[in-house]
Amino acid sequence: MKITNQYSYIKPSITNNNYHYTPSFGISFKKSKLLTDIFLRSSSITGVTKIKNLHAGEFGTECKYSRPLENFEEQFGLKKLRELYKKGFSTNTEGWADCFLKSSADTPLSTSSVYDCSVLYLFNKNTNTHLLYHSYYEANKDSFEFLIKNFMPEGFTKADILPGDRKWYMRHWETLPQMLKALKASGQKAEIDVHHYSSQLPEIVGYNGKLYEIVNRRTALGLSDKGQASFRVCDLRVNSLVGEIDFNACTTKKIALQRKRFAAEKYDPEVIKILNNLLDKHEGKVKQIEVCNTPEELDAVIKSFNASELYKFARALGIQKQKILAQKVS
């Protein structure tokens, strides 16, 4: 996230001929070649224990064994690049955090202006889907767990972590451990890798299970530090969308209207799946409220809800209470 904006909104192992080493995290067992190979074959997230030696690198924040990002544009010919430019999606260029993109893995997804924020990239080779998340630096384990559970319900076989700019490496100490804890808590068997910038404030791209960068042309020329979007902009923010559902989807009729509105936005089919799944879960509770015909029945539902549910469904409960009172008067 760009710092000036932060108050604007309330491995696989790398193998060489001579050695093996694990990704940028500590492992709980001794690093003999045999044990390292066992860990890599099992791809078990539970083998990862902690991040080591997080520090300011040449361009971005680095940690032990983090790998430099490869240049996305150097992987393909011009014809293929033109095709990918038309096909892909980018988040905003202003560095707003809490933004995400999801699609089939052969659709490039990008974000930029990652300053004190970090990027989480999840890929599932079995479903050929991937998710790119630009995370605010204060995001905690619970928020990452919510994202993994609800936005990548199919699970993931590969996870890539990228801390942002070198000047803010101390803030990345806050984010990366929380991100790692959430990945471990997911129960997935997957490879985890960590990367760092190869140029100044690049555009970050997820494509076919790998994380790349595109050189920020304005920054490279010394013109500005503004982000860039090489693909179509689709500015999706997790909290905004979830908040919209929680606040507006207070009756089954409004939930139906919400589905139509999301469909009209022409989001990627994978994004529509996420939003509809969130609406499905929300609708189940709303229906539970709407079948109440007496104050006693409504009171029983209220008592069954936890504090978070009472907050989320306060409007739905209020609407149903008024309906019940109106029936008694008539």
Short mmCIF file of N, CA, C and O in Angstrom, two decimals, residues 138-223:
data_model
loop_
_atom_site.label_atom_id
_atom_site.label_comp_id
_atom_site.label_asym_id
_atom_site.label_seq_id
_atom_site.Cartn_x
_atom_site.Cartn_y
_atom_site.Cartn_z
N GLU A 138 -1.26 -4.27 8.47
CA GLU A 138 -1.80 -4.64 9.78
C GLU A 138 -2.75 -5.83 9.72
O GLU A 138 -3.38 -6.16 10.72
N ALA A 139 -2.86 -6.48 8.57
CA ALA A 139 -3.73 -7.66 8.46
C ALA A 139 -3.25 -8.73 9.43
O ALA A 139 -2.05 -8.98 9.56
N ASN A 140 -4.19 -9.37 10.11
CA ASN A 140 -3.81 -10.38 11.09
C ASN A 140 -4.15 -11.79 10.59
O ASN A 140 -4.69 -11.97 9.50
N LYS A 141 -3.82 -12.77 11.41
CA LYS A 141 -4.03 -14.17 11.04
C LYS A 141 -5.49 -14.45 10.71
O LYS A 141 -5.80 -15.16 9.74
N ASP A 142 -6.42 -13.88 11.48
CA ASP A 142 -7.85 -14.12 11.24
C ASP A 142 -8.29 -13.64 9.87
O ASP A 142 -9.07 -14.30 9.19
N SER A 143 -7.80 -12.47 9.47
CA SER A 143 -8.20 -11.94 8.16
C SER A 143 -7.64 -12.79 7.02
O SER A 143 -8.31 -13.01 6.01
N PHE A 144 -6.42 -13.29 7.19
CA PHE A 144 -5.85 -14.18 6.17
C PHE A 144 -6.59 -15.51 6.12
O PHE A 144 -6.82 -16.07 5.05
N GLU A 145 -6.95 -16.02 7.30
CA GLU A 145 -7.71 -17.27 7.34
C GLU A 145 -9.07 -17.11 6.66
O GLU A 145 -9.53 -18.01 5.96
N PHE A 146 -9.73 -15.99 6.91
CA PHE A 146 -11.01 -15.72 6.26
C PHE A 146 -10.84 -15.71 4.74
O PHE A 146 -11.65 -16.30 4.00
N LEU A 147 -9.79 -15.05 4.27
CA LEU A 147 -9.53 -14.98 2.84
C LEU A 147 -9.30 -16.37 2.25
O LEU A 147 -9.89 -16.73 1.22
N ILE A 148 -8.44 -17.15 2.88
CA ILE A 148 -8.12 -18.49 2.38
C ILE A 148 -9.36 -19.38 2.35
O ILE A 148 -9.63 -20.08 1.36
N LYS A 149 -10.15 -19.32 3.41
CA LYS A 149 -11.33 -20.19 3.52
C LYS A 149 -12.42 -19.81 2.54
O LYS A 149 -13.05 -20.68 1.92
N ASN A 150 -12.68 -18.51 2.39
CA ASN A 150 -13.82 -18.06 1.60
C ASN A 150 -13.49 -17.67 0.16
O ASN A 150 -14.36 -17.71 -0.70
N PHE A 151 -12.25 -17.30 -0.10
CA PHE A 151 -11.88 -16.86 -1.43
C PHE A 151 -11.09 -17.93 -2.20
O PHE A 151 -10.94 -17.84 -3.41
N MET A 152 -10.57 -18.92 -1.48
CA MET A 152 -9.88 -20.05 -2.12
C MET A 152 -10.39 -21.34 -1.50
O MET A 152 -9.62 -22.15 -0.97
N PRO A 153 -11.71 -21.58 -1.53
CA PRO A 153 -12.27 -22.76 -0.85
C PRO A 153 -11.80 -24.08 -1.44
O PRO A 153 -11.87 -25.11 -0.77
N GLU A 154 -11.35 -24.05 -2.69
CA GLU A 154 -10.84 -25.26 -3.33
C GLU A 154 -9.47 -25.66 -2.81
O GLU A 154 -8.93 -26.72 -3.16
N GLY A 155 -8.86 -24.80 -1.98
CA GLY A 155 -7.54 -25.07 -1.44
C GLY A 155 -6.45 -24.60 -2.39
O GLY A 155 -6.72 -24.05 -3.46
N PHE A 156 -5.21 -24.82 -2.01
CA PHE A 156 -4.09 -24.38 -2.83
C PHE A 156 -2.96 -25.40 -2.76
O PHE A 156 -2.79 -26.08 -1.75
N THR A 157 -2.21 -25.50 -3.83
CA THR A 157 -1.06 -26.39 -3.88
C THR A 157 0.25 -25.62 -3.85
O THR A 157 1.31 -26.19 -3.73
N LYS A 158 0.16 -24.30 -3.99
CA LYS A 158 1.35 -23.43 -4.00
C LYS A 158 0.97 -22.09 -3.39
O LYS A 158 -0.10 -21.56 -3.67
N ALA A 159 1.82 -21.59 -2.52
CA ALA A 159 1.62 -20.27 -1.93
C ALA A 159 2.90 -19.46 -2.08
O ALA A 159 4.00 -19.96 -1.80
N ASP A 160 2.76 -18.24 -2.56
CA ASP A 160 3.90 -17.35 -2.71
C ASP A 160 3.67 -16.09 -1.88
O ASP A 160 2.57 -15.51 -1.92
N ILE A 161 4.69 -15.67 -1.17
CA ILE A 161 4.63 -14.49 -0.32
C ILE A 161 5.64 -13.47 -0.82
O ILE A 161 6.78 -13.82 -1.13
N LEU A 162 5.21 -12.22 -0.87
CA LEU A 162 6.11 -11.15 -1.30
C LEU A 162 5.96 -9.94 -0.39
O LEU A 162 4.92 -9.28 -0.42
N PRO A 163 6.96 -9.62 0.44
CA PRO A 163 6.92 -8.37 1.18
C PRO A 163 7.22 -7.21 0.24
O PRO A 163 7.82 -7.40 -0.82
N GLY A 164 6.80 -6.00 0.62
CA GLY A 164 6.93 -4.85 -0.27
C GLY A 164 8.28 -4.16 -0.21
O GLY A 164 9.34 -4.78 -0.09
N ASP A 165 8.25 -2.84 -0.27
CA ASP A 165 9.42 -2.00 -0.45
C ASP A 165 10.43 -2.12 0.70
O ASP A 165 10.05 -2.35 1.86
N ARG A 166 11.69 -1.95 0.38
CA ARG A 166 12.78 -2.11 1.34
C ARG A 166 12.70 -1.12 2.50
O ARG A 166 13.12 -1.43 3.62
N LYS A 167 12.16 0.08 2.27
CA LYS A 167 12.13 1.10 3.31
C LYS A 167 11.23 0.71 4.48
O LYS A 167 11.35 1.26 5.57
N TRP A 168 10.32 -0.24 4.23
CA TRP A 168 9.32 -0.57 5.23
C TRP A 168 9.47 -2.00 5.74
O TRP A 168 8.50 -2.62 6.17
N TYR A 169 10.71 -2.50 5.74
CA TYR A 169 10.92 -3.90 6.11
C TYR A 169 10.47 -4.21 7.54
O TYR A 169 10.04 -5.32 7.83
N MET A 170 10.53 -3.21 8.44
CA MET A 170 10.10 -3.47 9.81
C MET A 170 8.59 -3.74 9.88
O MET A 170 8.13 -4.52 10.71
N ARG A 171 7.82 -3.10 9.02
CA ARG A 171 6.38 -3.37 8.99
C ARG A 171 6.09 -4.76 8.43
O ARG A 171 5.11 -5.39 8.78
N HIS A 172 6.95 -5.22 7.54
CA HIS A 172 6.74 -6.56 6.99
C HIS A 172 6.97 -7.64 8.05
O HIS A 172 6.45 -8.75 7.92
N TRP A 173 7.71 -7.30 9.10
CA TRP A 173 7.83 -8.22 10.23
C TRP A 173 6.47 -8.45 10.89
O TRP A 173 6.23 -9.48 11.52
N GLU A 174 5.57 -7.46 10.78
CA GLU A 174 4.25 -7.60 11.37
C GLU A 174 3.35 -8.49 10.51
O GLU A 174 2.55 -9.26 11.03
N THR A 175 3.47 -8.37 9.19
CA THR A 175 2.53 -9.04 8.28
C THR A 175 2.90 -10.49 7.99
O THR A 175 2.04 -11.38 8.06
N LEU A 176 4.14 -10.73 7.63
CA LEU A 176 4.52 -12.05 7.13
C LEU A 176 4.30 -13.18 8.14
O LEU A 176 3.81 -14.26 7.76
N PRO A 177 4.61 -12.99 9.43
CA PRO A 177 4.32 -14.08 10.38
C PRO A 177 2.82 -14.40 10.47
O PRO A 177 2.44 -15.56 10.61
N GLN A 178 1.98 -13.36 10.39
CA GLN A 178 0.54 -13.58 10.43
C GLN A 178 0.07 -14.36 9.19
O GLN A 178 -0.77 -15.26 9.26
N MET A 179 0.64 -14.00 8.05
CA MET A 179 0.31 -14.68 6.80
C MET A 179 0.73 -16.14 6.87
O MET A 179 -0.03 -17.04 6.48
N LEU A 180 1.92 -16.39 7.38
CA LEU A 180 2.43 -17.75 7.49
C LEU A 180 1.59 -18.60 8.45
O LEU A 180 1.28 -19.75 8.16
N LYS A 181 1.19 -18.00 9.57
CA LYS A 181 0.35 -18.73 10.53
C LYS A 181 -0.96 -19.16 9.89
O LYS A 181 -1.44 -20.27 10.12
N ALA A 182 -1.54 -18.27 9.10
CA ALA A 182 -2.81 -18.59 8.44
C ALA A 182 -2.62 -19.70 7.41
O ALA A 182 -3.48 -20.59 7.29
N LEU A 183 -1.53 -19.68 6.68
CA LEU A 183 -1.26 -20.74 5.70
C LEU A 183 -1.11 -22.08 6.40
O LEU A 183 -1.62 -23.10 5.94
N LYS A 184 -0.41 -22.08 7.51
CA LYS A 184 -0.23 -23.32 8.28
C LYS A 184 -1.55 -23.81 8.85
O LYS A 184 -1.83 -25.00 8.85
N ALA A 185 -2.36 -22.87 9.33
CA ALA A 185 -3.64 -23.25 9.95
C ALA A 185 -4.65 -23.77 8.94
O ALA A 185 -5.63 -24.41 9.31
N SER A 186 -4.41 -23.54 7.66
CA SER A 186 -5.35 -23.97 6.62
C SER A 186 -5.39 -25.48 6.46
O SER A 186 -6.34 -26.03 5.90
N GLY A 187 -4.35 -26.17 6.92
CA GLY A 187 -4.31 -27.62 6.82
C GLY A 187 -3.96 -28.13 5.43
O GLY A 187 -4.02 -29.34 5.17
N GLN A 188 -3.56 -27.22 4.54
CA GLN A 188 -3.23 -27.63 3.18
C GLN A 188 -1.84 -28.26 3.13
O GLN A 188 -0.97 -27.96 3.95
N LYS A 189 -1.63 -29.11 2.16
CA LYS A 189 -0.29 -29.58 1.83
C LYS A 189 0.12 -28.83 0.58
O LYS A 189 -0.46 -29.01 -0.49
N ALA A 190 1.09 -27.94 0.73
CA ALA A 190 1.45 -27.07 -0.38
C ALA A 190 2.88 -26.59 -0.23
O ALA A 190 3.46 -26.64 0.85
N GLU A 191 3.43 -26.11 -1.31
CA GLU A 191 4.75 -25.52 -1.31
C GLU A 191 4.61 -24.03 -0.98
O GLU A 191 3.69 -23.37 -1.44
N ILE A 192 5.52 -23.52 -0.17
CA ILE A 192 5.55 -22.09 0.13
C ILE A 192 6.86 -21.52 -0.37
O ILE A 192 7.92 -22.11 -0.17
N ASP A 193 6.77 -20.39 -1.04
CA ASP A 193 7.97 -19.71 -1.51
C ASP A 193 7.87 -18.25 -1.13
O ASP A 193 6.78 -17.74 -0.87
N VAL A 194 9.00 -17.58 -1.10
CA VAL A 194 9.03 -16.15 -0.79
C VAL A 194 9.94 -15.47 -1.80
O VAL A 194 10.91 -16.05 -2.27
N HIS A 195 9.58 -14.25 -2.17
CA HIS A 195 10.30 -13.53 -3.23
C HIS A 195 10.65 -12.13 -2.78
O HIS A 195 10.15 -11.63 -1.77
N HIS A 196 11.48 -11.47 -3.58
CA HIS A 196 11.75 -10.05 -3.38
C HIS A 196 11.90 -9.36 -4.73
O HIS A 196 12.08 -10.00 -5.77
N TYR A 197 11.79 -8.04 -4.69
CA TYR A 197 11.84 -7.23 -5.91
C TYR A 197 13.17 -7.38 -6.65
O TYR A 197 14.23 -7.49 -6.02
N SER A 198 13.10 -7.29 -7.97
CA SER A 198 14.31 -7.21 -8.79
C SER A 198 14.48 -5.82 -9.39
O SER A 198 15.45 -5.56 -10.11
N SER A 199 13.53 -4.94 -9.13
CA SER A 199 13.60 -3.56 -9.61
C SER A 199 12.82 -2.67 -8.64
O SER A 199 12.19 -3.17 -7.70
N GLN A 200 12.85 -1.37 -8.87
CA GLN A 200 12.23 -0.44 -7.94
C GLN A 200 10.71 -0.41 -8.09
O GLN A 200 10.19 -0.09 -9.16
N LEU A 201 9.99 -0.78 -7.04
CA LEU A 201 8.53 -0.72 -6.99
C LEU A 201 7.86 -1.27 -8.25
O LEU A 201 7.08 -0.58 -8.92
N PRO A 202 8.11 -2.53 -8.57
CA PRO A 202 7.54 -3.10 -9.80
C PRO A 202 6.06 -3.43 -9.66
O PRO A 202 5.50 -3.42 -8.57
N GLU A 203 5.44 -3.72 -10.79
CA GLU A 203 4.09 -4.28 -10.82
C GLU A 203 4.23 -5.78 -10.60
O GLU A 203 5.06 -6.44 -11.24
N ILE A 204 3.45 -6.35 -9.70
CA ILE A 204 3.56 -7.76 -9.33
C ILE A 204 2.51 -8.55 -10.10
O ILE A 204 1.33 -8.19 -10.12
N VAL A 205 2.91 -9.66 -10.72
CA VAL A 205 2.02 -10.45 -11.58
C VAL A 205 2.02 -11.91 -11.15
O VAL A 205 3.07 -12.52 -10.98
N GLY A 206 0.82 -12.47 -10.98
CA GLY A 206 0.66 -13.90 -10.77
C GLY A 206 0.16 -14.53 -12.06
O GLY A 206 -0.79 -14.03 -12.67
N TYR A 207 0.81 -15.61 -12.48
CA TYR A 207 0.42 -16.26 -13.73
C TYR A 207 0.85 -17.72 -13.71
O TYR A 207 2.01 -18.03 -13.45
N ASN A 208 -0.11 -18.61 -13.95
CA ASN A 208 0.16 -20.05 -14.05
C ASN A 208 1.00 -20.59 -12.89
O ASN A 208 1.94 -21.36 -13.09
N GLY A 209 0.66 -20.16 -11.69
CA GLY A 209 1.31 -20.71 -10.51
C GLY A 209 2.64 -20.09 -10.14
O GLY A 209 3.32 -20.59 -9.23
N LYS A 210 3.01 -18.99 -10.78
CA LYS A 210 4.28 -18.33 -10.45
C LYS A 210 4.05 -16.83 -10.26
O LYS A 210 3.12 -16.25 -10.82
N LEU A 211 4.93 -16.23 -9.49
CA LEU A 211 4.89 -14.80 -9.25
C LEU A 211 6.02 -14.13 -10.02
O LEU A 211 7.17 -14.58 -9.97
N TYR A 212 5.68 -13.05 -10.74
CA TYR A 212 6.64 -12.32 -11.57
C TYR A 212 6.55 -10.83 -11.24
O TYR A 212 5.73 -10.40 -10.43
N GLU A 213 7.37 -10.05 -11.94
CA GLU A 213 7.23 -8.60 -11.88
C GLU A 213 7.31 -8.00 -13.28
O GLU A 213 7.87 -8.60 -14.20
N ILE A 214 6.68 -6.85 -13.44
CA ILE A 214 6.83 -6.02 -14.63
C ILE A 214 7.48 -4.72 -14.16
O ILE A 214 7.00 -4.11 -13.20
N VAL A 215 8.54 -4.32 -14.80
CA VAL A 215 9.25 -3.11 -14.39
C VAL A 215 8.30 -1.92 -14.44
O VAL A 215 7.56 -1.74 -15.41
N ASN A 216 8.31 -1.13 -13.38
CA ASN A 216 7.53 0.10 -13.34
C ASN A 216 8.25 1.15 -14.21
O ASN A 216 9.29 1.67 -13.83
N ARG A 217 7.68 1.42 -15.35
CA ARG A 217 8.39 2.25 -16.34
C ARG A 217 8.62 3.67 -15.85
O ARG A 217 9.67 4.27 -16.09
N ARG A 218 7.64 4.26 -15.18
CA ARG A 218 7.80 5.63 -14.68
C ARG A 218 8.85 5.69 -13.57
O ARG A 218 9.68 6.59 -13.53
N THR A 219 8.81 4.71 -12.67
CA THR A 219 9.79 4.68 -11.59
C THR A 219 11.19 4.45 -12.14
O THR A 219 12.17 5.07 -11.70
N ALA A 220 11.30 3.56 -13.12
CA ALA A 220 12.60 3.26 -13.72
C ALA A 220 13.21 4.49 -14.38
O ALA A 220 14.43 4.66 -14.39
N LEU A 221 12.36 5.36 -14.92
CA LEU A 221 12.84 6.59 -15.56
C LEU A 221 12.97 7.74 -14.58
O LEU A 221 13.36 8.85 -14.95
N GLY A 222 12.63 7.49 -13.31
CA GLY A 222 12.74 8.53 -12.30
C GLY A 222 11.66 9.59 -12.39
O GLY A 222 11.82 10.70 -11.87
N LEU A 223 10.53 9.26 -13.04
CA LEU A 223 9.47 10.25 -13.24
C LEU A 223 8.54 10.34 -12.04
O LEU A 223 8.06 11.42 -11.69
#
